[in-house]
Short mmCIF file of C-alpha atoms and ligand atoms in Angstrom, two decimals:
data_model
loop_
_atom_site.label_atom_id
_atom_site.label_comp_id
_atom_site.label_asym_id
_atom_site.label_seq_id
_atom_site.Cartn_x
_atom_site.Cartn_y
_atom_site.Cartn_z
CA ARG A 96 -28.80 -36.99 -4.93
CA LYS A 97 -25.83 -36.67 -2.62
CA ASN A 98 -23.58 -38.39 -5.15
CA ARG A 99 -24.69 -36.08 -7.85
CA LYS A 100 -23.71 -33.12 -5.69
CA ARG A 101 -20.31 -34.70 -5.05
CA GLY A 102 -19.80 -35.11 -8.78
CA ARG A 103 -20.45 -31.45 -9.39
CA MET A 104 -18.36 -30.12 -6.58
CA GLY A 105 -15.55 -32.51 -5.83
CA LYS A 106 -15.35 -33.80 -2.25
CA GLU A 107 -18.42 -33.25 -0.07
CA GLY A 108 -18.53 -29.65 1.11
CA GLU A 109 -15.42 -28.72 -0.86
CA VAL A 110 -15.84 -26.48 -3.85
CA ASN A 111 -13.11 -25.23 -6.11
CA LEU A 112 -13.44 -21.50 -5.82
CA LYS A 113 -12.51 -19.39 -8.81
CA SER A 114 -11.62 -15.75 -8.34
CA ILE A 115 -10.71 -12.65 -10.32
CA PHE A 116 -8.53 -9.88 -8.91
CA LEU A 117 -8.59 -6.47 -10.58
CA PRO A 118 -5.92 -4.07 -9.28
CA PHE A 119 -5.80 -0.34 -9.94
CA LEU A 120 -3.22 1.15 -12.30
CA SER A 121 -0.66 2.31 -9.75
CA THR A 122 2.31 0.52 -8.22
CA SER A 123 1.47 0.81 -4.54
CA HIS A 124 -2.10 -0.36 -5.07
CA ILE A 125 -0.97 -3.22 -7.31
CA ILE A 126 1.69 -4.57 -4.94
CA PRO A 127 -0.51 -5.34 -1.90
CA LEU A 128 -3.51 -6.49 -3.94
CA VAL A 129 -1.34 -8.91 -5.89
CA ASP A 130 0.14 -10.15 -2.60
CA MET A 131 -3.46 -10.78 -1.50
CA ALA A 132 -4.26 -12.59 -4.75
CA ARG A 133 -1.21 -14.78 -4.15
CA LEU A 134 -2.42 -15.54 -0.62
CA PHE A 135 -5.73 -16.76 -1.99
CA ALA A 136 -3.85 -18.96 -4.48
CA MET A 137 -1.74 -20.22 -1.56
CA HIS A 138 -5.02 -21.27 0.06
CA GLY A 139 -6.05 -23.38 -2.93
CA ILE A 140 -8.20 -20.85 -4.77
CA ASP A 141 -7.97 -20.41 -8.51
CA VAL A 142 -6.81 -16.85 -9.20
CA THR A 143 -6.78 -14.74 -12.36
CA ILE A 144 -5.34 -11.24 -12.10
CA ILE A 145 -6.54 -8.90 -14.82
CA THR A 146 -4.36 -5.97 -15.81
CA THR A 147 -2.63 -4.20 -18.69
CA PRO A 148 0.83 -5.23 -20.00
CA GLN A 149 2.81 -2.35 -18.49
CA ASN A 150 1.20 -2.77 -15.06
CA ALA A 151 1.84 -6.52 -15.14
CA THR A 152 5.59 -5.87 -15.19
CA VAL A 153 5.28 -4.81 -11.52
CA PHE A 154 4.36 -8.33 -10.40
CA GLN A 155 4.64 -10.93 -13.18
CA LYS A 156 7.81 -12.43 -11.69
CA SER A 157 5.98 -13.14 -8.43
CA VAL A 158 3.06 -14.78 -10.24
CA ASP A 159 5.48 -16.91 -12.28
CA LEU A 160 7.21 -18.02 -9.09
CA ASP A 161 3.90 -19.05 -7.51
CA SER A 162 2.80 -20.80 -10.66
CA SER A 163 6.06 -22.80 -10.70
CA ARG A 164 5.19 -23.85 -7.13
CA GLY A 165 2.03 -25.46 -8.50
CA ARG A 166 -0.38 -22.73 -7.45
CA SER A 167 -3.37 -21.98 -9.62
CA ILE A 168 -2.59 -18.36 -10.51
CA ARG A 169 -2.13 -16.43 -13.74
CA THR A 170 -2.31 -12.97 -15.29
CA HIS A 171 -4.84 -12.09 -17.97
CA LEU A 172 -3.60 -9.16 -20.03
CA VAL A 173 -5.84 -6.56 -21.58
CA ASN A 174 -4.24 -3.97 -23.86
CA PHE A 175 -4.50 -0.39 -22.71
CA PRO A 176 -6.17 1.82 -25.37
CA ALA A 177 -3.29 4.33 -25.36
CA ALA A 178 -3.79 5.56 -28.95
CA GLN A 179 -7.52 6.07 -28.43
CA VAL A 180 -6.89 8.49 -25.55
CA GLY A 181 -3.88 10.18 -27.14
CA LEU A 182 -1.15 8.60 -25.01
CA LEU A 183 2.15 7.14 -26.09
CA PRO A 184 2.35 3.34 -25.84
CA GLY A 185 3.39 2.23 -22.35
CA ILE A 186 1.87 5.17 -20.45
CA GLU A 187 -0.87 3.32 -18.64
CA ALA A 188 -0.25 3.82 -14.94
CA PHE A 189 -0.32 6.56 -12.31
CA ASN A 190 3.26 6.48 -11.18
CA VAL A 191 6.19 8.68 -10.40
CA ASP A 192 7.03 9.41 -14.03
CA THR A 193 3.49 10.04 -15.23
CA PRO A 194 3.20 13.68 -16.31
CA PRO A 195 0.29 15.26 -14.36
CA GLU A 196 -1.47 16.33 -17.56
CA MET A 197 -1.65 12.67 -18.66
CA ALA A 198 -3.64 11.57 -15.61
CA PRO A 199 -7.12 12.40 -17.02
CA ARG A 200 -6.26 10.45 -20.18
CA ILE A 201 -5.33 7.37 -18.17
CA TYR A 202 -8.71 7.61 -16.43
CA MET A 203 -10.33 7.84 -19.88
CA GLY A 204 -8.46 4.71 -20.98
CA LEU A 205 -9.64 2.92 -17.88
CA ALA A 206 -13.24 3.91 -18.62
CA ILE A 207 -12.87 2.52 -22.16
CA LEU A 208 -11.65 -0.77 -20.70
CA GLN A 209 -14.60 -1.15 -18.34
CA PRO A 210 -16.88 -3.13 -20.71
CA CYS A 211 -13.94 -5.36 -21.56
CA PHE A 212 -13.28 -6.12 -17.87
CA GLU A 213 -16.98 -6.75 -17.38
CA GLN A 214 -17.06 -9.17 -20.30
CA LEU A 215 -14.12 -11.04 -18.75
CA PHE A 216 -15.97 -11.31 -15.43
CA HIS A 217 -18.77 -12.89 -17.42
CA ASP A 218 -16.63 -15.21 -19.54
CA LEU A 219 -14.24 -16.44 -16.84
CA ARG A 220 -17.14 -17.31 -14.52
CA PRO A 221 -15.51 -16.48 -11.17
CA ASP A 222 -17.22 -17.28 -7.87
CA PHE A 223 -16.13 -13.92 -6.46
CA ILE A 224 -14.13 -10.87 -7.45
CA VAL A 225 -11.69 -8.76 -5.46
CA THR A 226 -11.27 -5.32 -6.95
CA ASP A 227 -9.46 -2.14 -5.99
CA MET A 228 -11.47 0.68 -4.38
CA PHE A 229 -10.90 2.74 -7.55
CA HIS A 230 -13.13 0.37 -9.55
CA PRO A 231 -16.44 1.18 -7.80
CA TRP A 232 -18.50 0.05 -10.83
CA THR A 233 -17.45 -3.55 -10.18
CA VAL A 234 -20.00 -3.84 -7.37
CA GLU A 235 -22.83 -3.62 -9.93
CA ALA A 236 -20.99 -5.93 -12.33
CA ALA A 237 -20.74 -8.53 -9.56
CA ALA A 238 -24.40 -8.09 -8.64
CA LYS A 239 -25.41 -8.86 -12.23
CA LEU A 240 -23.44 -12.10 -12.02
CA ARG A 241 -24.82 -12.83 -8.53
CA ILE A 242 -21.32 -13.14 -7.08
CA PRO A 243 -19.70 -11.32 -4.14
CA ARG A 244 -17.49 -8.31 -4.80
CA ILE A 245 -14.85 -7.70 -2.17
CA MET A 246 -13.24 -4.29 -2.15
CA PHE A 247 -9.55 -3.73 -1.54
CA HIS A 248 -8.68 -0.67 0.51
CA GLY A 249 -5.14 0.60 0.06
CA ALA A 250 -5.19 2.43 3.40
CA SER A 251 -5.26 1.77 7.16
CA TYR A 252 -8.37 1.41 9.34
CA LEU A 253 -7.29 4.53 11.21
CA ALA A 254 -6.98 6.55 8.01
CA ARG A 255 -10.38 5.45 6.74
CA SER A 256 -11.94 6.15 10.15
CA ALA A 257 -10.33 9.59 10.32
CA ALA A 258 -11.47 10.51 6.80
CA HIS A 259 -14.97 9.37 7.72
CA ALA A 260 -14.89 11.58 10.86
CA VAL A 261 -13.92 14.63 8.78
CA GLU A 262 -16.59 13.90 6.16
CA GLN A 263 -19.24 13.50 8.82
CA TYR A 264 -18.42 16.26 11.31
CA ALA A 265 -16.27 18.73 9.32
CA PRO A 266 -14.22 19.70 12.43
CA HIS A 267 -11.74 21.62 10.26
CA LEU A 268 -14.33 24.25 9.42
CA ALA A 269 -14.37 25.40 13.03
CA ALA A 270 -10.57 25.80 13.19
CA LYS A 271 -9.48 29.44 13.43
CA SER A 272 -6.69 29.13 10.89
CA ASP A 273 -5.07 26.63 8.55
CA ASN A 274 -2.46 25.80 11.20
CA ASP A 275 -4.86 25.69 14.17
CA ARG A 276 -5.14 22.20 15.65
CA PHE A 277 -8.53 20.51 15.87
CA VAL A 278 -9.60 17.13 17.24
CA LEU A 279 -10.83 14.40 14.91
CA PRO A 280 -14.22 13.72 16.48
CA GLY A 281 -15.69 10.38 17.46
CA LEU A 282 -12.48 8.34 17.20
CA PRO A 283 -11.29 5.88 19.87
CA GLU A 284 -8.43 8.24 20.84
CA ARG A 285 -7.90 11.98 20.92
CA LEU A 286 -6.09 12.73 17.67
CA GLU A 287 -5.37 16.25 16.52
CA MET A 288 -4.37 17.73 13.21
CA THR A 289 -4.53 20.93 11.22
CA ARG A 290 -6.47 21.96 8.13
CA LEU A 291 -3.29 22.08 6.04
CA GLN A 292 -2.55 18.45 6.89
CA LEU A 293 -5.87 17.26 5.47
CA PRO A 294 -6.08 15.98 1.91
CA ASP A 295 -7.51 18.72 -0.36
CA TRP A 296 -10.65 16.71 -1.13
CA LEU A 297 -11.52 16.63 2.58
CA ARG A 298 -10.64 20.29 3.11
CA SER A 299 -13.08 21.52 0.49
CA PRO A 300 -15.12 19.51 -2.02
CA ASN A 301 -13.65 18.81 -5.46
CA GLN A 302 -14.01 16.11 -8.12
CA TYR A 303 -12.10 13.65 -6.00
CA THR A 304 -14.58 14.17 -3.13
CA GLU A 305 -17.30 12.90 -5.46
CA LEU A 306 -15.21 9.90 -6.44
CA MET A 307 -14.59 9.06 -2.78
CA LYS A 308 -18.35 9.24 -2.12
CA THR A 309 -18.98 6.80 -4.96
CA ILE A 310 -16.27 4.52 -3.58
CA LYS A 311 -17.85 4.58 -0.13
CA GLU A 312 -21.26 3.74 -1.55
CA SER A 313 -19.76 0.87 -3.51
CA GLU A 314 -18.06 -0.37 -0.35
CA LYS A 315 -21.37 -0.42 1.49
CA LYS A 316 -22.92 -2.49 -1.31
CA SER A 317 -19.93 -4.88 -1.46
CA TYR A 318 -19.72 -8.20 0.34
CA GLY A 319 -16.95 -6.67 2.47
CA SER A 320 -13.53 -5.08 2.32
CA LEU A 321 -9.97 -6.33 2.66
CA PHE A 322 -7.19 -4.37 4.36
CA ASN A 323 -3.45 -4.89 4.52
CA SER A 324 -3.55 -4.58 8.29
CA PHE A 325 -3.73 -6.85 11.32
CA TYR A 326 -5.80 -6.76 14.47
CA ASP A 327 -3.10 -5.90 17.00
CA LEU A 328 -1.83 -3.04 14.85
CA GLU A 329 -5.01 -0.96 15.03
CA SER A 330 -7.67 -2.99 16.81
CA ALA A 331 -9.64 0.01 18.13
CA TYR A 332 -9.87 1.51 14.63
CA TYR A 333 -10.77 -1.82 13.06
CA GLU A 334 -13.74 -2.11 15.46
CA HIS A 335 -14.61 1.55 15.02
CA TYR A 336 -14.53 1.34 11.24
CA LYS A 337 -16.75 -1.72 11.11
CA ASP A 338 -19.21 0.05 13.44
CA VAL A 339 -19.46 3.29 11.51
CA MET A 340 -19.55 1.63 8.10
CA GLY A 341 -21.76 -1.29 9.10
CA THR A 342 -19.86 -3.51 6.67
CA LYS A 343 -17.83 -6.68 6.87
CA SER A 344 -14.08 -6.26 6.76
CA TRP A 345 -11.05 -8.46 7.09
CA GLY A 346 -7.48 -7.46 7.94
CA ILE A 347 -5.21 -10.10 6.40
CA GLY A 348 -1.84 -8.41 6.78
CA PRO A 349 1.01 -8.03 6.77
CA VAL A 350 0.49 -9.35 3.24
CA SER A 351 4.12 -8.64 2.32
CA LEU A 352 5.25 -11.02 5.06
CA TRP A 353 2.70 -13.71 4.35
CA ALA A 354 2.98 -13.82 0.56
CA ASN A 355 6.76 -13.29 0.29
CA GLN A 356 8.39 -15.85 2.50
CA ASP A 357 11.42 -16.70 0.37
CA ASP A 358 14.23 -14.35 -0.60
CA SER A 359 13.29 -15.03 -4.23
CA ASP A 360 9.81 -13.56 -3.54
CA LYS A 361 11.24 -10.52 -1.80
CA ALA A 362 13.70 -9.84 -4.59
CA ALA A 363 11.10 -10.29 -7.35
CA ARG A 364 8.74 -7.67 -5.96
CA GLY A 365 8.08 -4.50 -7.92
CA TYR A 366 10.49 -3.20 -10.53
CA ALA A 367 13.12 -5.72 -9.55
CA LYS A 368 16.34 -5.57 -11.47
CA GLU A 369 18.01 -8.69 -12.76
CA GLU A 370 20.71 -9.88 -10.38
CA ASP A 371 23.19 -7.10 -10.95
CA GLU A 372 26.10 -5.23 -9.50
CA GLU A 373 24.04 -2.56 -7.82
CA GLU A 374 21.93 -4.99 -5.86
CA GLU A 375 25.04 -6.78 -4.73
CA GLY A 376 26.46 -3.38 -3.85
CA TRP A 377 23.90 -2.34 -1.24
CA HIS A 378 24.01 -5.79 0.28
CA LYS A 379 27.79 -5.86 0.60
CA TRP A 380 27.83 -2.32 1.95
CA LEU A 381 25.13 -3.04 4.53
CA ASN A 382 26.88 -6.18 5.72
CA THR A 383 29.89 -4.13 6.79
CA LYS A 384 27.72 -2.10 9.19
CA ALA A 385 26.97 -2.70 12.86
CA LYS A 386 23.60 -4.02 14.00
CA SER A 387 20.74 -1.45 13.98
CA SER A 388 23.10 1.35 12.95
CA VAL A 389 21.84 2.28 9.45
CA LEU A 390 18.91 4.46 8.42
CA TYR A 391 16.73 3.48 5.47
CA VAL A 392 15.46 6.64 3.81
CA SER A 393 12.72 6.23 1.24
CA PHE A 394 9.58 8.05 0.19
CA GLY A 395 7.70 5.30 -1.63
CA SER A 396 6.99 4.65 -5.26
CA MET A 397 5.30 7.91 -6.27
CA ASN A 398 7.32 10.76 -4.84
CA LYS A 399 9.85 13.21 -6.22
CA PHE A 400 11.33 16.16 -4.33
CA PRO A 401 12.47 19.51 -5.71
CA TYR A 402 16.17 20.31 -5.61
CA SER A 403 15.70 22.58 -2.57
CA GLN A 404 14.34 19.65 -0.54
CA LEU A 405 16.93 17.15 -1.77
CA VAL A 406 19.66 19.48 -0.51
CA GLU A 407 18.06 19.65 2.94
CA ILE A 408 17.80 15.85 3.14
CA ALA A 409 21.40 15.37 2.05
CA HIS A 410 22.69 17.81 4.68
CA ALA A 411 20.48 16.33 7.39
CA LEU A 412 21.78 12.84 6.66
CA GLU A 413 25.36 14.02 6.69
CA ASP A 414 24.91 16.11 9.84
CA SER A 415 23.15 13.28 11.69
CA GLY A 416 26.42 11.33 11.61
CA LYS A 417 24.45 8.13 10.98
CA ASP A 418 25.06 5.70 8.14
CA PHE A 419 22.23 5.57 5.62
CA ILE A 420 20.72 4.05 2.50
CA TRP A 421 18.81 6.70 0.56
CA VAL A 422 16.45 5.70 -2.23
CA VAL A 423 16.44 8.72 -4.48
CA ARG A 424 15.04 9.90 -7.81
CA LYS A 425 16.31 12.49 -10.22
CA ASN A 426 14.01 15.12 -11.68
CA ASP A 427 14.00 15.38 -15.44
CA GLY A 428 15.66 18.52 -16.68
CA ASP A 429 17.00 19.52 -13.25
CA GLY A 430 20.69 19.69 -14.08
CA GLU A 431 21.62 21.51 -10.89
CA GLY A 432 19.91 18.92 -8.68
CA GLU A 433 21.44 16.08 -10.63
CA LYS A 434 24.94 17.49 -10.27
CA PHE A 435 24.43 18.03 -6.56
CA LEU A 436 23.20 14.47 -6.00
CA GLU A 437 26.05 12.96 -8.01
CA GLY A 438 28.56 14.97 -5.97
CA PHE A 439 26.87 13.89 -2.77
CA GLU A 440 26.91 10.25 -3.82
CA LYS A 441 30.62 10.40 -4.59
CA LYS A 442 31.36 12.00 -1.24
CA VAL A 443 29.40 9.51 0.89
CA LYS A 444 30.76 6.58 -1.10
CA GLU A 445 34.29 7.70 -0.25
CA SER A 446 33.49 8.21 3.42
CA LYS A 447 31.48 4.94 3.41
CA LYS A 448 28.75 6.78 5.35
CA GLY A 449 25.99 6.38 2.81
CA TYR A 450 24.67 4.36 -0.10
CA LEU A 451 22.34 5.83 -2.72
CA ILE A 452 19.90 3.60 -4.58
CA TRP A 453 18.55 5.22 -7.72
CA GLY A 454 14.90 4.59 -8.47
CA TRP A 455 13.69 1.28 -7.07
CA ALA A 456 15.02 -0.52 -3.98
CA PRO A 457 14.36 -4.11 -2.90
CA GLN A 458 12.68 -2.75 0.22
CA LEU A 459 11.66 -6.00 1.90
CA LEU A 460 15.20 -7.39 1.68
CA ILE A 461 16.74 -4.19 2.97
CA LEU A 462 14.35 -3.79 5.91
CA GLU A 463 15.05 -7.27 7.20
CA ASN A 464 18.82 -6.75 7.18
CA PRO A 465 20.00 -6.60 10.83
CA ALA A 466 22.12 -3.49 10.11
CA ILE A 467 18.99 -1.37 9.55
CA GLY A 468 18.04 0.55 12.69
CA GLY A 469 15.12 2.70 11.53
CA LEU A 470 13.42 4.43 8.62
CA VAL A 471 12.78 7.90 7.39
CA THR A 472 9.44 7.37 5.69
CA HIS A 473 6.60 9.26 4.01
CA CYS A 474 4.13 7.02 5.91
CA GLY A 475 2.82 5.24 2.82
CA TRP A 476 0.64 2.53 4.31
CA ASN A 477 2.50 -0.41 2.79
CA THR A 478 5.81 0.91 4.09
CA VAL A 479 4.36 1.46 7.56
CA VAL A 480 3.17 -2.17 7.68
CA GLU A 481 6.49 -3.41 6.29
CA SER A 482 8.54 -1.52 8.87
CA VAL A 483 6.27 -2.65 11.69
CA ASN A 484 6.83 -6.17 10.45
CA ALA A 485 10.59 -5.58 10.49
CA GLY A 486 10.32 -4.19 14.05
CA LEU A 487 11.77 -0.79 13.11
CA PRO A 488 11.03 2.68 14.50
CA MET A 489 10.26 5.47 12.04
CA VAL A 490 10.96 9.12 11.42
CA THR A 491 7.65 10.20 9.93
CA TRP A 492 7.43 12.67 7.06
CA PRO A 493 3.94 12.53 5.58
CA LEU A 494 3.48 13.99 2.10
CA PHE A 495 0.21 13.18 0.30
CA ALA A 496 -2.71 10.69 0.12
CA GLU A 497 -3.63 9.59 3.66
CA HIS A 498 -0.05 9.84 4.99
CA PHE A 499 -0.87 12.43 7.67
CA PHE A 500 -3.46 10.07 9.18
CA ASN A 501 -0.96 7.20 9.14
CA GLU A 502 1.50 9.44 10.96
CA LYS A 503 -1.06 9.74 13.78
CA LEU A 504 -1.10 5.97 14.12
CA VAL A 505 2.69 5.64 14.12
CA VAL A 506 3.52 8.59 16.39
CA ASP A 507 0.49 9.16 18.65
CA VAL A 508 -1.18 5.75 18.89
CA LEU A 509 1.58 3.16 18.54
CA LYS A 510 4.37 5.49 19.72
CA ILE A 511 6.96 3.97 17.44
CA GLY A 512 7.79 7.09 15.46
CA VAL A 513 9.25 10.59 15.69
CA SER A 514 7.74 13.28 13.47
CA VAL A 515 9.81 15.69 11.36
CA GLY A 516 6.88 18.07 11.82
CA ALA A 517 5.62 18.26 8.23
CA LYS A 518 2.86 20.84 8.06
CA GLU A 519 1.35 20.70 4.63
CA TRP A 520 -0.42 18.04 2.57
CA ARG A 521 0.21 18.19 -1.18
CA ASN A 522 -0.76 16.22 -4.25
CA TRP A 523 1.45 13.26 -5.15
CA ASN A 524 2.40 14.76 -8.48
CA GLN A 525 3.18 18.26 -7.21
CA PHE A 526 6.07 19.61 -5.16
CA GLY A 527 3.97 21.76 -2.83
CA SER A 528 5.39 24.82 -1.08
CA GLU A 529 6.79 23.30 2.12
CA VAL A 530 10.49 22.54 2.42
CA VAL A 531 11.30 20.65 5.62
CA LYS A 532 14.50 22.11 7.07
CA ARG A 533 17.63 20.05 7.64
CA GLU A 534 17.60 20.83 11.39
CA ASP A 535 14.13 19.33 11.77
CA ILE A 536 15.04 16.19 9.84
CA GLU A 537 18.33 15.77 11.70
CA ASN A 538 16.66 16.35 15.05
CA ALA A 539 14.00 13.66 14.43
CA ILE A 540 16.69 11.21 13.27
CA GLY A 541 18.76 11.98 16.36
CA VAL A 542 15.82 11.31 18.68
CA MET A 543 14.83 8.07 16.95
CA MET A 544 18.36 6.65 16.93
CA SER A 545 19.29 7.82 20.43
CA GLU A 546 19.73 5.52 23.39
CA GLU A 547 16.90 7.33 25.17
CA SER A 548 14.51 5.99 22.54
CA GLU A 549 14.94 2.44 23.76
CA GLU A 550 11.19 2.30 24.53
CA LEU A 551 10.36 3.27 20.95
CA ARG A 552 12.41 0.38 19.63
CA ARG A 553 11.03 -2.02 22.22
CA ARG A 554 7.45 -1.21 21.20
CA ALA A 555 8.37 -1.62 17.51
CA LYS A 556 9.85 -5.03 18.30
CA THR A 557 6.72 -6.09 20.23
CA LEU A 558 4.56 -5.14 17.24
CA SER A 559 6.83 -7.08 14.92
CA ASP A 560 6.24 -10.19 17.02
CA ALA A 561 2.48 -9.52 16.85
CA ALA A 562 2.71 -9.18 13.05
CA LYS A 563 4.34 -12.59 12.79
CA ARG A 564 1.75 -14.18 15.07
CA ALA A 565 -1.12 -12.65 13.04
CA ILE A 566 -0.35 -14.72 9.95
CA GLN A 567 0.35 -17.99 11.75
CA ASN A 568 -2.21 -20.69 12.37
CA GLY A 569 -4.62 -19.28 14.94
CA GLY A 570 -3.47 -15.66 14.38
CA SER A 571 -6.01 -12.92 13.58
CA SER A 572 -5.15 -12.50 9.90
CA HIS A 573 -4.95 -16.25 9.42
CA ASN A 574 -8.37 -16.67 11.05
CA ASN A 575 -9.84 -13.87 8.95
CA MET A 576 -8.59 -15.49 5.76
CA LYS A 577 -9.98 -18.88 6.75
CA GLU A 578 -13.32 -17.37 7.76
CA LEU A 579 -13.64 -15.41 4.52
CA ILE A 580 -12.85 -18.47 2.40
CA ARG A 581 -15.35 -20.50 4.44
CA GLU A 582 -18.05 -17.91 3.75
CA LEU A 583 -17.21 -17.76 0.05
CA ASN A 584 -17.37 -21.55 -0.15
CA GLN A 585 -20.71 -21.45 1.60
CA ILE A 586 -22.08 -18.91 -0.86
CA LYS A 587 -21.01 -21.06 -3.79
CA LEU A 588 -22.44 -24.16 -2.17
CA SER A 589 -25.85 -22.62 -1.53
CA LYS A 590 -25.97 -21.28 -5.07
CA ALA A 591 -25.16 -24.73 -6.45
CA GLN A 592 -27.80 -26.30 -4.23
CA GLN A 593 -30.37 -23.83 -5.50
CA THR A 594 -29.60 -24.75 -9.09
CA THR A 595 -29.19 -28.54 -8.62
CA PRO A 596 -32.29 -30.14 -10.17
CA THR A 597 -34.13 -32.58 -7.92
CA PRO A 598 -34.32 -36.08 -9.39
N1 UDP B 63 8.70 -0.13 -2.77
C1 UDP B 63 9.85 -0.86 -3.01
N2 UDP B 63 10.96 -0.20 -3.44
C2 UDP B 63 10.98 1.13 -3.64
C3 UDP B 63 9.81 1.89 -3.38
C4 UDP B 63 8.69 1.22 -2.94
O1 UDP B 63 9.88 -2.08 -2.83
O2 UDP B 63 12.01 1.66 -4.02
C5 UDP B 63 7.48 -0.83 -2.33
C6 UDP B 63 7.33 -0.81 -0.84
O3 UDP B 63 7.91 -1.95 -0.26
C7 UDP B 63 5.82 -0.77 -0.68
C8 UDP B 63 5.34 -0.02 -1.92
O4 UDP B 63 6.37 -0.17 -2.87
O5 UDP B 63 5.29 -2.07 -0.69
C9 UDP B 63 5.11 1.45 -1.66
O6 UDP B 63 3.90 1.62 -1.05
P1 UDP B 63 3.63 2.72 0.05
O7 UDP B 63 2.20 2.57 0.47
O8 UDP B 63 4.62 2.60 1.13
O9 UDP B 63 3.92 4.11 -0.63
P2 UDP B 63 3.45 4.80 -2.02
O10 UDP B 63 4.28 4.20 -3.07
O11 UDP B 63 1.98 4.54 -2.18
O12 UDP B 63 3.74 6.24 -1.81
#
């Protein structure tokens, strides 16, 4: 009987786990989930990532690299039904260039694809699936197949805990005004914010509030959830979150560090350009600069600013006297803004004070360059984890999603950031009404880069060391990964034992 079991499952106790990963259709959800998929492949698990052709362009190079290293990983493409939902071919993601009015159609396309994804789960016979939070239906699909569904959360433990506190206790309703500070109740530390800094769906119920409820229910029914975080980064919130949710959860970050160990990995990430002049350009420019002297200014993959805000940033950077790399995007049809930015680029090129990268920057490569001394960031969770990993302090400028919660972690809990004092949450695809003034930006940069902020930099460096330990043998993320794989193996093994006929 024992031999028969061996024949079915390879070596005793060792089963070849097969998995499916289903990312959401937006760049900053795809990037960390694909890094996670690649980590599972690195640990000997067979991985199929299901997505649409346009979304695959964000990561296919990385998958090809892993595959050439002998890892069992591939992409399975499913065509997006653009014509059926009245979209032009190629518009199949929520990203910076997606016109707001197209968003509902992309959701419709995704709904049309659902049976197709479900059929693939059935046909490819995975032992477990890992799916983005925005695919809550996959928990039922997994249940039908009697396999675990693990949910990927794009956010931090603190952000999820804070959102939960607002949902449960509605502290904002007692605030006297939109700018009155209130405490987020029940959290491990005293964290304060204002009504205007809350995401709209938490401020007052809308369609998205319903979606988030469905997501939470699906999380509770899932086998557990995966976070791009690590224990020492937000241990109190990790414990708190597991307590309030009553679910299993594993922090396996920083996934960018763990999955992208070679320069080729770092360069291939996202909308990487072919080796070209521009890439060479930033590198050459940065290498002429003194250690820790340059600011990296970027607002993630989804943001655009109006002309009025771009002008304030440009002046703040110039007035700060610091050298900088600014990742910047033009707005379609904004001739005035375009002319201003081109003039600014010419000026800072001549003075050698700044370098503008248009569109997409190889962020991991830039952050690890010794010349970088700090970031100006929108507090997107992936960027926060990446800058912690690089040991860099941050000027925090939250904009949308859960950025204002992440700012609390960076500034109030970890004390590795200086706030520009942004007051108002807005949607990712809107400009909002707030324009942060140049003086406020310049002041925050000055504080972060000053000699008095030595402590800030020391704490950032300590966390960077902790990040590196987390993914090494015996580190928290490494242990979590091993434990999760052990459990998944166990589940497969007991299922196989149940179905093995007795002689
Ligand atoms: N990113 C990049 N180059 C860019 C912009 C973004 O490599 O020019 C990567 C960045 O390293 C991170 C992700 O895209 O992994 C952005 O995610 P984040 O959560 O920081 O922000 P979001 O894009 O969701 O606003």
